[in-house]
Tab-separated table of C-alpha atoms in Angstrom:
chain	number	residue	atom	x	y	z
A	1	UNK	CA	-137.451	14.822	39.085
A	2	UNK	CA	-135.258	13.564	41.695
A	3	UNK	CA	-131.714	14.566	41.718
A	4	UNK	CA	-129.483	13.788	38.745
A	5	UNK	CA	-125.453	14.005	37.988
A	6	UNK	CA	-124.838	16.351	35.737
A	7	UNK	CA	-121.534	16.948	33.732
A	8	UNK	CA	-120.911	19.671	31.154
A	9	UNK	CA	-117.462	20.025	29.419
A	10	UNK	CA	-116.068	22.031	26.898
A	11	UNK	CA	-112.962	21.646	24.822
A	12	UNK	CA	-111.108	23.704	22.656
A	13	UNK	CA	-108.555	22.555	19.667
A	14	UNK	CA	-105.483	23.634	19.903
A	15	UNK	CA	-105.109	23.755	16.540
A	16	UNK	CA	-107.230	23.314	13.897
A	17	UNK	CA	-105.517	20.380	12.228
A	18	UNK	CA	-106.452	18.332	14.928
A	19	UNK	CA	-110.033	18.595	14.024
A	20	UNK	CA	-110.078	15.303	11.952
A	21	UNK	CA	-108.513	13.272	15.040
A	22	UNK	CA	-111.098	15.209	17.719
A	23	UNK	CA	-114.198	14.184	15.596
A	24	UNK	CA	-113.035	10.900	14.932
A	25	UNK	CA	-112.727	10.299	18.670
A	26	UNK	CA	-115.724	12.715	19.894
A	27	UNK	CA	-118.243	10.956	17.943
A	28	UNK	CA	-118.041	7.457	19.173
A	29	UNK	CA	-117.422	8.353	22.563
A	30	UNK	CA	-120.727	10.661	22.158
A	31	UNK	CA	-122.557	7.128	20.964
A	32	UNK	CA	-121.035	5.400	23.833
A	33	UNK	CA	-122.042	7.839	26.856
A	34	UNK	CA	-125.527	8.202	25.070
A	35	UNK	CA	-125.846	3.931	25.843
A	36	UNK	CA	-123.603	3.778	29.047
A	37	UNK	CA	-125.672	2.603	32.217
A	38	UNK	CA	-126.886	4.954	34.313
A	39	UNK	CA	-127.192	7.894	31.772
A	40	UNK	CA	-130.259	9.519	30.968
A	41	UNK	CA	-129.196	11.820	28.157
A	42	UNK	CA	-126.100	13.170	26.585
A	43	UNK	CA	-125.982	15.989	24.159
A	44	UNK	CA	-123.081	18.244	22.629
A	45	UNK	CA	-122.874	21.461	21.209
A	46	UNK	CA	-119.770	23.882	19.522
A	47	UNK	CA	-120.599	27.386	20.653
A	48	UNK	CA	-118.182	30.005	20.232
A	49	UNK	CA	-115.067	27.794	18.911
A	50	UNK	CA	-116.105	25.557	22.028
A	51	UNK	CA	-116.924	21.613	21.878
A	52	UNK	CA	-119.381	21.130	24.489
A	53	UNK	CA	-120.940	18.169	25.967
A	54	UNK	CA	-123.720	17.810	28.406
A	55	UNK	CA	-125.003	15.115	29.999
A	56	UNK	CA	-127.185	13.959	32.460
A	57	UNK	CA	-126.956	10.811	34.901
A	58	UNK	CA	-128.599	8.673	37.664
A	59	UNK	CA	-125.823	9.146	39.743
A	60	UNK	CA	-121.766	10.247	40.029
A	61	UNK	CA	-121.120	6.553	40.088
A	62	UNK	CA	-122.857	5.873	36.816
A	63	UNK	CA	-120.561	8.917	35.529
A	64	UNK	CA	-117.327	8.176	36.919
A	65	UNK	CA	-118.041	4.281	35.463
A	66	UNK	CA	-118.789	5.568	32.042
A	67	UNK	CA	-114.852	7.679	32.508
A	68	UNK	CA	-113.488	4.058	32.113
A	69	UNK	CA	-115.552	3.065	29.173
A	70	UNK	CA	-113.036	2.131	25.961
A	71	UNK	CA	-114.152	5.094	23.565
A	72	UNK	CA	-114.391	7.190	26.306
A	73	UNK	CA	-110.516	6.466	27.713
A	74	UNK	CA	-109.267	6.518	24.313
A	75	UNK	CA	-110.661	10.068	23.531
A	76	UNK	CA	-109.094	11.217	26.910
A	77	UNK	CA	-106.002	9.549	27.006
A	78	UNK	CA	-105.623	11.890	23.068
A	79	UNK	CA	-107.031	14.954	24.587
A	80	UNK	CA	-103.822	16.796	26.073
A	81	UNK	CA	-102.692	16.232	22.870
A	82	UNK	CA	-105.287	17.878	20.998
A	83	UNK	CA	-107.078	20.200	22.705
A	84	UNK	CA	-107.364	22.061	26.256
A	85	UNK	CA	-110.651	22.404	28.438
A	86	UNK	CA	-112.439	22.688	31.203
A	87	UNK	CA	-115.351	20.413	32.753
A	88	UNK	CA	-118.033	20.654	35.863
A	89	UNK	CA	-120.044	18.167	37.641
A	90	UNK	CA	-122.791	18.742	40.287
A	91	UNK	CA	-125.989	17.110	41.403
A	92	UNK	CA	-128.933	18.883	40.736
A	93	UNK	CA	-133.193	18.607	40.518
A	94	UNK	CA	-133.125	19.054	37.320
A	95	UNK	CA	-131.205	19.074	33.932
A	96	UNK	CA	-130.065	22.359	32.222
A	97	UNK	CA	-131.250	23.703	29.040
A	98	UNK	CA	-127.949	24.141	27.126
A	99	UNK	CA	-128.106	28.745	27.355
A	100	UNK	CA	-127.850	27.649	31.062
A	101	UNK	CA	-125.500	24.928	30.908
A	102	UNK	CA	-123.159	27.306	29.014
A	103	UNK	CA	-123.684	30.161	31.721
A	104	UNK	CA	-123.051	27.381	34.214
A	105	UNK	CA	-119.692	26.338	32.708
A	106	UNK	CA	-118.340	29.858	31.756
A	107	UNK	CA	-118.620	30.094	35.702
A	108	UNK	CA	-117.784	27.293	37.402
A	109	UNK	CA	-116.102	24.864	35.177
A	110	UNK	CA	-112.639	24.253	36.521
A	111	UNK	CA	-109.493	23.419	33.892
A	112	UNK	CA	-108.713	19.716	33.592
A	113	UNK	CA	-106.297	18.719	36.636
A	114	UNK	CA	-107.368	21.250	38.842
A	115	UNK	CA	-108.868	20.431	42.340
A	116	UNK	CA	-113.102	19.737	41.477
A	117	UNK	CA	-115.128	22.613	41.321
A	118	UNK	CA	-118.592	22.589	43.225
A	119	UNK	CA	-121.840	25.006	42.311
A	120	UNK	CA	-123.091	26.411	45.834
């Protein structure tokens, strides 16, 4: 496999009220990454009280134009709101399972705002 983008976020409620309004925004933001162009699979999981996505790209680009997408920008522009979290992205030869993803996360995700984080 040639190199891919991969991003892997996690987001936690801040409350659990804000469940409905999360879903309702996480789902069709999960249908639109899964079609955006450039991606080459998208995934999420809820381990541990965590909302997790993962998903894989043909390049940053194709990533950081998905960002901008309108399901996408509407579920961010809510998230401060609703929830906190933390997010990595890194090239790489080859996608994560999601045990390794998580492992990958817990270490090197960085908090939303902060400067980007960068696997050695």
């Amino acid at each position: 496999m040639a190199q891919v983008y991969i991003s892997i976020t996690g987001l936690k409620l801040k409350a659990i009220w804000h469940a409905p309004r999360f879903w309702s925004l996480a789902m069709p933001a999960m249908a639109e990454a899964q079609s955006a162009p450039g991606n080459l699979g998208a995934s999420a999981r809820s381990i541990d009280g965590v909302h997790h996505t993962l998903s894989i790209w043909e390049s940053e680009a194709a990533m950081r134009a998905f960002l901008t997408m309108p399901r996408h920008l509407k579920a961010m522009r809510a998230f401060p709101g609703i929830a906190t979290g933390k997010t990595i992205g890194f090239y790489a030869d080859y996608a994560p399972d999601w045990p390794e993803a998580r492992r990958i996360w817990e270490a090197k995700a960085r908090e939303y705002g902060a400067p980007r984080a960068r696997l050695p």
